[in-house]
Every structure is written in C-alpha cells, then in structure tokens.
C-alpha cells in the first residue's frame, strides 16, 4: 500500500507492509495537533492535507530509497547524502547502536521512496540562480517536510500521518546575509547556520565576507590583504580550503553561496595590504593621514580589481557576485586635489555621484568579463549608474520603500528586498511578528513589475554578534522571513504561525541549533550546549 506526498514534480512516496490499514488521504482531513491544523510544518507548504491515519516508524526497519523509475539513482551523491542526513534527523544514531534490520510490523512505515522526475541529469551540480526548484532542488525541501510530519509520543515512539503535500516556493531567492568582517565567525558557526537555513528552506547564503573592520578572506593572488587586514593573519581568516568546505556544505543542502566584496566604500581593511588602493584624504592642502574609499582615478586600481575578481570568479561557483556599492562617503574624494583635477579634466565638475558611477561601471565590466552577473545595493541604481540588464538590485533602505521597489522594477531590473528584514535591529518582545507581516509585493506595481521581485533576504550585520550570540539572535526570527518568502501570500494568520513556529523552534533545538524561544515555553528536547 502507498501513502503519497506529492511535491510538484518531486514525488515522495512512502511504502508500508502489506495488510496495514489505509484510508484515502482525501476522504477526511482532521487536525493532528491541537495548536494548528498543520501540525508543526514550517514554512507552510502550498497545499496540505493531513488525515487521521497514522503509521509507526522504526529505526530498525525504516529506510529512504530511490523509487523505481526515478531519474536519479545511487550515483547521485547529493541525494544519497540527503537520505543519510534525514535518517539521522529522524533517528539519531539508532542504526549505529547495533539494531538489526527486521521486517516491518503491521501499520508500520518501512520506506520513503523518492522519485525524481526532472530530466536534468546534473544531479551533483551547484544550485543556480535559474534553477527551477520545483524540478531541480525539491528533494531537499521535500525531505525536510517529510521529517517535519514525523512526530513522537511520550515514550519516544515515532509516527507519521497519511498526508498529501503539494509544494513549491513562492519566491525564487530566499537569502540570509551574514557579516564575517565586523566579527570573525568560526567555520562551525557558519555551517550550523547553513544547516538551519536548510531547515527553514532558505536557498541563498549572502556572504558579506569583508568590510572596513577586517579582511578575513585569504586571497591566493593577494595574500597580503588578509595578512595585513584580518584581525589575525592565521586564526581569523578563511583559507581556500575553508571557503571550499563552506561552498560544498551549502551545495549538499541546495544552498547557493553568493560572496559580497563591497567597494568603493567599506574598504578600510583593504588598504592595509594594498598600497595606493584607497584615496588619501586631505585637510586643506596637506594629507590628513587618513584614507577614504577606493581611489577611482588610478589605472592600478583596475589592474588590482581585474586580478582579484578573476580569482573570486574561480573560487565561488555561483553565477553572481555581490559588488556592494552602498554608503560611499564623498568627503575624502572632495578633499583630494588629484581627484578634483581629474574630475575637471573629465567634465564631471563637482558631481561625485558621477565619479562613483564611473568606478562602478568599470567594475561591472571587470566582473562581466569573468562571465559573472552582478548584484548591487540600491544606491548604485539610485545614482544613475548604467547597469547591465541582468543586474540584481538589492533594496535595503526602509525610507520610501514602496517608491524604491516601484522605481527599480519599473526600470526593468530584477529585485530582491532586504529593507524590512534587518535582524540586527532587536527589540523586546516578539519582533518576529513584524518580519512575518512584511510583504515583498506591497507596492503599486504592475504584474510585470511584481514578477521582477524574485525574493528577499534576512540580514544580520555583525556589529554586535559573534559566535557567542549570532545563532540564537538569528533563529527563529529569520524563520518568519523564510515562511513569508516560501508560503502563499495569504498565509498570514499570526496565531497559527505562533503555534507552528514554537514547535519548529523546538525542532531546531533538538537538531542542535540554539534557536531562542518565542515566549514562555519548554521543549521536550532542550538544548544541551555544544
């Protein structure tokens, strides 16, 4: 007999032994949880039907297998890895304790059969910006949903109700930004948060890897950048091996890694290891001894950027690089006599936004030559820089948000929204509700403009977080953003969300993620520390 979970083109079907009772999944839909009709599912799938028919799961008899006729099989390493991971989520180390394989009992679930119907044979490739998740990546989210359907009784026995799920994400881009410059984040913290991202169906890790305070990226081409610019040249850097590990860990969970190397501002740490890269600031007619943004008038600047971004394009497999372009302070440029002279010679007058545009356009050309697309913060668009058609504009400034989203999409650019989801701003109480209520399409745009909004990102900037507090500050507050970007637009019931998110938070805690509580409560499996 079969009970099925249908995830668009991905079919997860579960097989039970012959003789077990089976009831048509659509014949009766009842609540399996007093708190929410949907149990503890998070984010909520597009269609959910839960029946009262339940089956037991045993670590000694249950297994996850490829269904007959699946387009993926044992050679698909990424899928086989996911099978093992989700078995561990369900049963821990039960199989390692000497349990032997036995025949499933009556009303006991023996198999989860995974059928991949996509014709794409590149099973072990990297997730991409153009991946159709309903075809290419849904085995990750499908397995996660299956694991969330499994529940435990007071004795620890596991069961699952016969269920039908039809699911796909509402938005293509569902990101988390972490900042590793203001405080260095150890590898294990990044990996733990990638794990949490997968649990919440995020698919983009926006890695704001360097900034003013430190340059922890160890460049093979310019090792002096981290040697001089990192907090410590050996203990507080990400080596090529570290970066490769993070990218691979993310790939195995269907997560893209988009690096951000923000210029021309936010580059004080760059200047420590690269001579003449930054603009000397002046006090009157003499140098002040301080430095401003990247110097845009020197040919050596672009020679350097050519080599650096060539390396970045080789190290990071994603099709996009985030180039930043935000918060450029023009005061240092204004003070520098060489820049004043250059602007006069090139007819720019006193318009320093045009000087920034000159630099950004040169950088966009450098990145395009590496066959990568560019993401930029909204100021680049606001300042009138001529952008390539495939540029992605990241809207982050809350003031005039509706107008900004309208203007960017009206100009025909793909857009991602971050403005309502700056999680470094904290407040007492359940601020997750504010993030949950933010709607990416809450502006007066046409259908064509709405289609250009491909999603959003929750951003946790690093001024006040490091390895000691980042993860609990991020989760489950970011989970609220995850449901907004995944679930249907009309999924807005705060009470229902609270019930499901409270249980989902406990699920994260059980899996070793120290997600903070929403309110007074307890988890059956409390966090036990590292």
Short mmCIF file of C-alpha atoms in Angstrom, two decimals, residues 171 331 522:
data_model
loop_
_atom_site.label_atom_id
_atom_site.label_comp_id
_atom_site.label_asym_id
_atom_site.label_seq_id
_atom_site.Cartn_x
_atom_site.Cartn_y
_atom_site.Cartn_z
CA UNK A 171 9.87 33.35 -4.37
CA UNK A 331 34.08 63.83 1.60
CA UNK A 522 9.56 24.46 27.04
#
